[in-house]
Coordinates of C-alpha atoms and ligand atoms in Angstrom, one line a residue:
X9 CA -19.4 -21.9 -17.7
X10 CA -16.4 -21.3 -15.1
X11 CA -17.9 -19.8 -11.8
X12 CA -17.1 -16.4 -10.9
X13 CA -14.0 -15.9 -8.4
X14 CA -15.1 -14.3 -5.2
X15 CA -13.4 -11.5 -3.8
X16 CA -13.4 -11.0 0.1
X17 CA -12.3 -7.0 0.1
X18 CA -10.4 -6.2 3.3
X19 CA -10.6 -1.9 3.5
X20 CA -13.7 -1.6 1.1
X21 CA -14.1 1.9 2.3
X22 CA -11.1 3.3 1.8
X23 CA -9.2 4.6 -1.6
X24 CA -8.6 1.3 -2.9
X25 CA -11.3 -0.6 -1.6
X26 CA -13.9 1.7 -3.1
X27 CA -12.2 1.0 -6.8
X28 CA -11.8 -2.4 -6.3
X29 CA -16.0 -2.8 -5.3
X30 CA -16.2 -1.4 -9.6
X31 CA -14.2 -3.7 -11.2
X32 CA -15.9 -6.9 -9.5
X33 CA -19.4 -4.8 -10.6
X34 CA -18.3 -4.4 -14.2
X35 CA -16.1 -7.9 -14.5
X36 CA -17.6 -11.0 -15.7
X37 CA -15.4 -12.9 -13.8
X38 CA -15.7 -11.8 -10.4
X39 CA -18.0 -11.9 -7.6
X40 CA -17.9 -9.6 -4.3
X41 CA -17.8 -12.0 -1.4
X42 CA -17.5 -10.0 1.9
X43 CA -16.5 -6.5 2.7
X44 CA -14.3 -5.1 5.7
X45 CA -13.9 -1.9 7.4
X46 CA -12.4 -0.6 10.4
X47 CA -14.7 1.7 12.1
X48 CA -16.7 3.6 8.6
X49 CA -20.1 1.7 9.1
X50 CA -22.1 4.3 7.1
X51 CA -20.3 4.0 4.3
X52 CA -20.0 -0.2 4.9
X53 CA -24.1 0.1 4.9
X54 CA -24.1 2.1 1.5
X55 CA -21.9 -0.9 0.3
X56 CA -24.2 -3.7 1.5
X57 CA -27.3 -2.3 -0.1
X58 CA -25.6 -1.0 -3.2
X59 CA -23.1 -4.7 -3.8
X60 CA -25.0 -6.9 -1.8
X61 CA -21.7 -8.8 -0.1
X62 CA -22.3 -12.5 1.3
X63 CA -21.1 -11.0 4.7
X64 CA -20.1 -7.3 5.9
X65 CA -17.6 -6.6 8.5
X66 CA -16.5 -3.6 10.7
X67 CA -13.6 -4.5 12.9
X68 CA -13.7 -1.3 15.7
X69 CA -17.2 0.0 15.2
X70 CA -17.5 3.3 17.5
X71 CA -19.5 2.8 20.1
X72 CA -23.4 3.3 19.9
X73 CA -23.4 2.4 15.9
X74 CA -25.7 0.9 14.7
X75 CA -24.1 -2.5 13.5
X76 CA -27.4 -5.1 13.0
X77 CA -26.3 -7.5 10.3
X78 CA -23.0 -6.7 10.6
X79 CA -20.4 -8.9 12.1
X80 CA -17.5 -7.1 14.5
X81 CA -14.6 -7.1 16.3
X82 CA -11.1 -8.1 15.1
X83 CA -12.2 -12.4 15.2
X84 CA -14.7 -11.4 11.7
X85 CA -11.7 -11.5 9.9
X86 CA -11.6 -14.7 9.4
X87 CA -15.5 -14.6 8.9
X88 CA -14.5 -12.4 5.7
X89 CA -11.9 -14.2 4.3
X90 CA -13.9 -18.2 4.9
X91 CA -15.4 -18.7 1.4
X92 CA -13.2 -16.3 -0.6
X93 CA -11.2 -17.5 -3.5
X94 CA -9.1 -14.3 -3.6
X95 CA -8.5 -11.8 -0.8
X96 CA -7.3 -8.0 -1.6
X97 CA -6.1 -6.8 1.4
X98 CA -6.5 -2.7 0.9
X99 CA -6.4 -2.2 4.4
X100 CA -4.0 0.6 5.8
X101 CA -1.6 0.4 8.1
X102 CA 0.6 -2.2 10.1
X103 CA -3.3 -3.7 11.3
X104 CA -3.0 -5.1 8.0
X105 CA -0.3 -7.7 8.5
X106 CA -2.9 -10.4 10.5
X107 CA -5.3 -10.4 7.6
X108 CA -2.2 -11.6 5.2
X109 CA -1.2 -14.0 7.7
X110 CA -4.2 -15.6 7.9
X111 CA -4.4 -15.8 4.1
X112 CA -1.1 -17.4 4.2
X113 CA -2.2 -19.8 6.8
X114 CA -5.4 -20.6 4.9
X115 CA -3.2 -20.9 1.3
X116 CA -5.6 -18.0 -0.2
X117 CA -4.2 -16.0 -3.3
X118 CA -3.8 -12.4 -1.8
X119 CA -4.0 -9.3 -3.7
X120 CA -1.8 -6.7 -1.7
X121 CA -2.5 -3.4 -1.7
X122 CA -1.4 -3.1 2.2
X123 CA 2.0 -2.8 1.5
X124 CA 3.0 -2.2 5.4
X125 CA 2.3 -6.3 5.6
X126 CA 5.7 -6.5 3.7
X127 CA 7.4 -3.3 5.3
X128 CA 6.6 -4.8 8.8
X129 CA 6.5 -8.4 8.6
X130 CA 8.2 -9.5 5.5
X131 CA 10.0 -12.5 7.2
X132 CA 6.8 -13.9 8.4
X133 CA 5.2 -14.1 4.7
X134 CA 8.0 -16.1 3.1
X135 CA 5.8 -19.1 2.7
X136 CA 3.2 -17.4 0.5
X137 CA 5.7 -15.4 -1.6
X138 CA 7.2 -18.7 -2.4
X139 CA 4.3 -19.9 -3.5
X140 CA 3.2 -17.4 -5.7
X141 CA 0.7 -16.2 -3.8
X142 CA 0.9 -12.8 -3.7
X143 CA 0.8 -10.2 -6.4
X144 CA 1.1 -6.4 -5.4
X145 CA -1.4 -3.9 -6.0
X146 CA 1.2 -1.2 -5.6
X147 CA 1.1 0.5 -9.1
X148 CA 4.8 0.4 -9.2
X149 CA 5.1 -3.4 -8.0
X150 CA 2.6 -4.5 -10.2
X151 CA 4.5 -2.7 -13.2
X152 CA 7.9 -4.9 -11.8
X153 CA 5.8 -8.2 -11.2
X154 CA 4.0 -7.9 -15.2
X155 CA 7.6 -6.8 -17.0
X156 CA 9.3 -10.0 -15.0
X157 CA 6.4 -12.6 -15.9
X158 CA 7.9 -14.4 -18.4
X159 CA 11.0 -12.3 -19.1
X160 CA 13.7 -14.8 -19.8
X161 CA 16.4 -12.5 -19.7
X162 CA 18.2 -12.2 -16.0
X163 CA 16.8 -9.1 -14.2
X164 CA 19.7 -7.0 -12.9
X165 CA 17.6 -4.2 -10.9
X166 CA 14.4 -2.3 -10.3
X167 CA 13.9 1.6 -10.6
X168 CA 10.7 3.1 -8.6
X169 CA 9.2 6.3 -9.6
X170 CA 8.1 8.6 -7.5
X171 CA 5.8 11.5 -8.1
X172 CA 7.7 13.9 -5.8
X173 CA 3.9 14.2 -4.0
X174 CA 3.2 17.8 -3.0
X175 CA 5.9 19.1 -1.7
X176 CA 8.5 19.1 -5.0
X177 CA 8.3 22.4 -5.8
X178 CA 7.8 24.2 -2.3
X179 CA 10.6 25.9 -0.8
X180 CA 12.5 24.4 2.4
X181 CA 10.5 26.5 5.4
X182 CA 7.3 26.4 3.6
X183 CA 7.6 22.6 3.7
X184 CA 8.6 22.5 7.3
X185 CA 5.8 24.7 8.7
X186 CA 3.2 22.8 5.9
X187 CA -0.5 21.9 7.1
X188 CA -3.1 19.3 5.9
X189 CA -4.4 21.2 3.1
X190 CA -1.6 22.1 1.0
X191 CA 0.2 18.7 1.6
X192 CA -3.1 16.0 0.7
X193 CA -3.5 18.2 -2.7
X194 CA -1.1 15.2 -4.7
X195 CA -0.7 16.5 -8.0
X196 CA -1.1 13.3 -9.7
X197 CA -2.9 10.2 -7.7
X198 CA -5.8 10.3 -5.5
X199 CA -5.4 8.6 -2.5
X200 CA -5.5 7.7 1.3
X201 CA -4.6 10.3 3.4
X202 CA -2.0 8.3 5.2
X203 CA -0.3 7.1 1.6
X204 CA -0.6 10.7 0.5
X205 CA 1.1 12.3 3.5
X206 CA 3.5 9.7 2.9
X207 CA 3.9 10.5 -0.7
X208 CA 4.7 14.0 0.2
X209 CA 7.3 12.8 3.1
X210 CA 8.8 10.0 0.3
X211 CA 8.2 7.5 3.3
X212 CA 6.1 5.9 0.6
X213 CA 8.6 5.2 -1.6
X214 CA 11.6 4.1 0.8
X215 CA 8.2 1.0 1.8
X216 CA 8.1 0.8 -1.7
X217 CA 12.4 0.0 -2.0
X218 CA 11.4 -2.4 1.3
X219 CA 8.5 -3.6 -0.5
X220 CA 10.4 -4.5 -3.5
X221 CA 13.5 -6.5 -2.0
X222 CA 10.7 -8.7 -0.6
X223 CA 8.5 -9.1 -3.8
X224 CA 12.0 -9.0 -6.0
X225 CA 14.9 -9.8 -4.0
X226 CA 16.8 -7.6 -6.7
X227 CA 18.7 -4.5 -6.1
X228 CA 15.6 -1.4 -6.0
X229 CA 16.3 2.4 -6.4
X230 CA 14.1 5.1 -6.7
X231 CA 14.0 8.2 -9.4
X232 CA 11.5 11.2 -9.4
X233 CA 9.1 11.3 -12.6
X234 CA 6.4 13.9 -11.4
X235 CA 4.1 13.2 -14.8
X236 CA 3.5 9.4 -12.9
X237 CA 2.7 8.1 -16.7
X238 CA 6.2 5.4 -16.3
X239 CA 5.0 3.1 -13.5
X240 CA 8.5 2.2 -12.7
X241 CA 11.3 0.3 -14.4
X242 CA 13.0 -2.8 -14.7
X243 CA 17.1 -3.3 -15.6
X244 CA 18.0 -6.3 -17.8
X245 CA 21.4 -7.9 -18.5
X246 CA 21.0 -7.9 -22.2
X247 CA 21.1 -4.0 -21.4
X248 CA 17.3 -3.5 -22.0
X249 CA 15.2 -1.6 -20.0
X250 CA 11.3 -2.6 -19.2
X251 CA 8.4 -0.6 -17.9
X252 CA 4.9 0.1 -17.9
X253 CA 3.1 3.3 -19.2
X254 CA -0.2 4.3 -18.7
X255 CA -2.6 7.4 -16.7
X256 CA -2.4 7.0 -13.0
X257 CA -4.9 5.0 -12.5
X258 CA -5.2 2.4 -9.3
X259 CA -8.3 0.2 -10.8
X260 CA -5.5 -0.9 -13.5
X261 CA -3.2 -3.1 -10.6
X262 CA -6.4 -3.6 -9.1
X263 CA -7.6 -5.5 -11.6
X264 CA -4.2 -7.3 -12.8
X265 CA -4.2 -8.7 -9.6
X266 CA -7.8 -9.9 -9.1
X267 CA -8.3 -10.9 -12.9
X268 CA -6.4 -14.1 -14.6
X269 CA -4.4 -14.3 -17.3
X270 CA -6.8 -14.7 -20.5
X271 CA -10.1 -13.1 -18.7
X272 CA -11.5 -10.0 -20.4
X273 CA -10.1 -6.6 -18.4
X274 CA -12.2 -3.9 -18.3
X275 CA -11.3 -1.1 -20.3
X276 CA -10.6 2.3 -18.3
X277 CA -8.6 5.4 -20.1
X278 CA -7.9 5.2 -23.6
X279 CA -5.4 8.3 -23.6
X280 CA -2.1 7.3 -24.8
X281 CA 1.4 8.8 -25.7
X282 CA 0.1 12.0 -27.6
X283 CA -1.9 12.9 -24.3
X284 CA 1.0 12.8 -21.9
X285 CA 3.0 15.4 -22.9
X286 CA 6.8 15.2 -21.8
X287 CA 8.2 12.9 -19.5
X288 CA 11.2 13.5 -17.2
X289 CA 13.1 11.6 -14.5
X290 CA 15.2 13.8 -11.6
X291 CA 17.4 12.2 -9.1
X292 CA 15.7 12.1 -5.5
X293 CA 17.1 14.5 -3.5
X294 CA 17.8 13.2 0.0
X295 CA 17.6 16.5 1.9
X296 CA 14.2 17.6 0.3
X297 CA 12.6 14.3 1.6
X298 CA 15.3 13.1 4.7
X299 CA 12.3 10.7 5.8
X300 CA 13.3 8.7 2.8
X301 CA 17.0 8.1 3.6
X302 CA 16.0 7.3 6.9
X303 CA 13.4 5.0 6.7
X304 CA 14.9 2.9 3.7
X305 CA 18.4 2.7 5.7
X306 CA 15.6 1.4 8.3
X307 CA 14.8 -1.6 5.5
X308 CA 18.8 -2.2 5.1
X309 CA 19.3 -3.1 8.2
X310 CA 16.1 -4.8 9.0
X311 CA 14.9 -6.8 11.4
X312 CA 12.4 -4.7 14.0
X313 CA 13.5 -1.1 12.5
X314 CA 11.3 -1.1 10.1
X315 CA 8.5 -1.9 12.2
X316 CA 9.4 1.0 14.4
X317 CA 9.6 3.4 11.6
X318 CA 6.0 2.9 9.9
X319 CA 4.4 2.6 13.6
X320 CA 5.7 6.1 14.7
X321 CA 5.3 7.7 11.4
X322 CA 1.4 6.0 11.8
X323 CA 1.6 8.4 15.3
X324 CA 3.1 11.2 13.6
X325 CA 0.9 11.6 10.2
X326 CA -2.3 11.3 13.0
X327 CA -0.7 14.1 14.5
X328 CA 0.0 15.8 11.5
X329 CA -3.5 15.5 9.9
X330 CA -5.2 16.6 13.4
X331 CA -3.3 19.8 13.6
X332 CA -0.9 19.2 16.5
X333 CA 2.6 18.9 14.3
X334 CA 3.7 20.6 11.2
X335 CA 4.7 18.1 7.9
X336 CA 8.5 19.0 9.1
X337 CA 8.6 17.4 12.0
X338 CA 7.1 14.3 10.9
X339 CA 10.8 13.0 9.5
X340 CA 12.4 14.1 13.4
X341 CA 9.4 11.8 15.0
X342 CA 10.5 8.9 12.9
X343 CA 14.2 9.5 13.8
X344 CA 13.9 9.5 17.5
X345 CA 11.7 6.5 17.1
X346 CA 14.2 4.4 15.1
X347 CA 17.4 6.2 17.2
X348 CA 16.0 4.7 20.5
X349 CA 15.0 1.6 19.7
X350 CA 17.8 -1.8 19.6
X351 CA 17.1 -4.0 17.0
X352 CA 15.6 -7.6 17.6
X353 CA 15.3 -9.9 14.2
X354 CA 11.5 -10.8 13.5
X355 CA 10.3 -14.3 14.3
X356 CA 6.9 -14.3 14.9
X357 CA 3.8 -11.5 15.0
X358 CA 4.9 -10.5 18.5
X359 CA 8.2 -9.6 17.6
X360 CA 6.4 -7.5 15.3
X361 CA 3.5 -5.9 17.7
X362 CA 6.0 -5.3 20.7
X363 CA 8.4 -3.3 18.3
X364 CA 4.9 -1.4 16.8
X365 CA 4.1 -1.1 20.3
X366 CA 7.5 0.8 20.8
X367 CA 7.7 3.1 18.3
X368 CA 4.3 3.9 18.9
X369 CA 5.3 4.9 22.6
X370 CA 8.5 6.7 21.2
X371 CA 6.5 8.8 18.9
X372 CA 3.8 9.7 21.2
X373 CA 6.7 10.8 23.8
X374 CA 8.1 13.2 21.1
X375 CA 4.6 14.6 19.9
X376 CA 4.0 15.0 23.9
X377 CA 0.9 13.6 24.0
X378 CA 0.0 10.2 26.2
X379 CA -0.2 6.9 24.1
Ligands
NDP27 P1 -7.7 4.5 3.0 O1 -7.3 5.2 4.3 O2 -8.5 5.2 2.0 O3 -8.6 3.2 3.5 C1 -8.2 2.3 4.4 C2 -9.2 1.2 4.7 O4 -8.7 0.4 5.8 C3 -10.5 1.7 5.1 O5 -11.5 0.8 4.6 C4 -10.5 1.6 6.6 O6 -11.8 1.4 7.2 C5 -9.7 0.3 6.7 N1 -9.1 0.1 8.0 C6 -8.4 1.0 8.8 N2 -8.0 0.4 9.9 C7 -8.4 -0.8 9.9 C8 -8.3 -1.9 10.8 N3 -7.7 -1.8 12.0 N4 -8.9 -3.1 10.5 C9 -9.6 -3.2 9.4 N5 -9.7 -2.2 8.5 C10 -9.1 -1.1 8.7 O7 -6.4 3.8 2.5 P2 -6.0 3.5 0.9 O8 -7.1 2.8 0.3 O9 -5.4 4.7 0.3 O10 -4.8 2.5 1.1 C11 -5.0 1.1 1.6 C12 -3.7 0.4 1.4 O11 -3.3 0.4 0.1 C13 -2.5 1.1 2.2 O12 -1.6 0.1 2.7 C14 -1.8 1.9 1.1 O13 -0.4 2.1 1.3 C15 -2.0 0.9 -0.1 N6 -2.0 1.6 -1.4 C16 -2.9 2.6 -1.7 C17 -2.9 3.2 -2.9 C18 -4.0 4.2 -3.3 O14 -4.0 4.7 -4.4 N7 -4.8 4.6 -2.4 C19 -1.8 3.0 -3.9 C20 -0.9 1.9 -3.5 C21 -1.0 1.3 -2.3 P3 -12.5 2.7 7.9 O15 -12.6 3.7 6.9 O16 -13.8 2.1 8.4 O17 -11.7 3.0 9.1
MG28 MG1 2.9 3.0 -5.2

């Protein structure tokens, strides 16, 4: 019999993390191989004595925790990922990007979730993309990447769908002065609190369009479907359109991308069309969500930008979520951010940290609180 493929998880206590620990309980072919957090070591211990990882990880424990058995600091990393066959990175954030460069270093299959790794540092993962290494976790990516596989037919364009998040139907000042509560209450996924702030914002889905070009390289647009039952679209030249339906449901990409072709899947909803109701598409309105114009005009022209615009709205949705800005001023942190910074081209991981670093500092000037 074939061994079991183990799985080093990279975020295991966060959104994603937590779903993928299920399927590699309930798959036949999967084994858990080591678990990673950033600082949630009560949770990590849960994991350890409920999954029983090969190692366990916390990279910024807070101080005083209790962490025997663990292994810390940014270096277990690589502790995490030595061994693995696969990697799913589900961490959040641009502190992502060094976990899939070392996978692309050490030639390990990596299962993305940490879509950031492409927004920021997309020129630095060419090597692994070209080798098939990657497949997207990203509901909508892993719709694109499953209609392309073995579609014959040239592929003219993508279409993301976008929920709308929570602020669709709200009018404009109630949006502006919005707080935590109303905004993480997504009326269709369960997630993160950073992706769901940035669901609401539509920040999401212009690292989605950035996202996509690097997965892709075909054009990408963006409609609104607030049902979230079409998981995005793909354009062929024969005239045919191709997409994926199904619940919202994360374990499905989570599993596409951890399970291969031919192994048994493990069944999750079994709703289907007479459950969904109606679906409709709207165009995205640029001045309900201006974040989106701005950030994915950020991915156009490329380079550092986009690095600068996911590290301040990283400062700003902090911000947001600890009370100190509304949801409206989230989009004018991001702008000043990307208006003062010059564009270098990306190179190398410092090019990458040192334009973080800035829109970090440009953020925190604008919130007018000290980095
Ligand atoms: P969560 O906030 O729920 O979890 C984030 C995870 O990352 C936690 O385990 C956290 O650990 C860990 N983490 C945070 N900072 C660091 C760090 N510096 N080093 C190592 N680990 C760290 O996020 P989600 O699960 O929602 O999202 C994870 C990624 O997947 C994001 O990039 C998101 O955009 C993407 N994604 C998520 C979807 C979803 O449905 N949730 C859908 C599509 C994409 P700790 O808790 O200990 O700090
Ligand atoms: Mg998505």
């Amino acid at each position: 019999m074939r061994r079991k493929r183990r799985v080093a998880i990279l975020g295991s206590t966060g959104s994603i993390g937590v779903q993928a620990l299920e399927i590699i309980q309930r798959s036949e072919s999967l084994e858990l191989h080591s678990i990673l957090c950033g600082s949630g070591i009560r949770l990590l211990r849960e994991q350890i004595l409920e999954y029983g990882p090969s190692t366990a990880c916390a990279v910024a424990p807070l101080d005083g925790a209790d962490t025997t058995g663990i292994l810390t600091g940014p270096e277990s990393l690589e502790e995490a990922i030595q061994g693995a066959d696969i990697v799913l990175n589900a961490i959040v954030g641009s502190a992502g990007l060094s976990a899939s460069l070392l996978c692309q270093e050490l030639g390990l299959p990596l299962a993305l979730a940490n879509k950031e790794s492409l927004v920021v540092g997309g020129e630095l993962l060419g090597e692994h993309l070209a080798r098939g290494l990657i497949v997207p976790v990203d509901s909508e990516h892993s719709t694109i990447h499953r209609c392309i596989h073995g579609e014959d037919r040239p592929v003219l364009g993508v279409t993301l769908t976008a929920s709308g998040g929570s602020v669709r139907n709200m009018d404009p000042a109630a949006m502006y002065a919005a707080g935590p509560p109303e905004i993480l209450a997504h009326p269709t996924w369960s997630m993160g609190r950073r992706i769901t702030v940035d669901s609401a914002t539509m920040v999401n889905k212009a690292f989605e369009v950035i996202e996509a070009k690097w997965l892709f390289g075909v054009p990408v647009d963006a409609v609104i479907h607030p049902q979230s039952i079409v998981h995005s679209f793909v354009r062929l030249a024969d005239g045919a359109w191709k997409a994926l339906l199904g619940h919202p449901d994360m374990r499905v990409p989570i599993q596409y991308a951890l399970l291969e072709a031919g192994e048994p899947a493990i069944v999750l909803e079994e709703d289907g069309p007479l459950d969904w109701g109606s679906l409709c598409f709207e165009p995205l309105d640029p001045l309900v969500y201006p974040a989106y114009g701005l950030v994915a005009a950020a991915g156009e022209e490329g380079g550092t930008l986009p690095a600068v615009a996911n590290a301040a709205d990283e400062v700003a949705i902090e911000a947001f979520l600890s009370g100190r800005i509304t949801f409206g001023r989230i989009s004018q942190v991001i702008a000043h951010a990307l208006e003062g910074h010059s564009r270098w081209e990306v190179r190398s991981f410092e090019d990458v940290m040192e334009a973080d670093a800035e829109g970090r500092r440009a953020a925190a000037e604008m919130i007018g609180t000290p980095c």
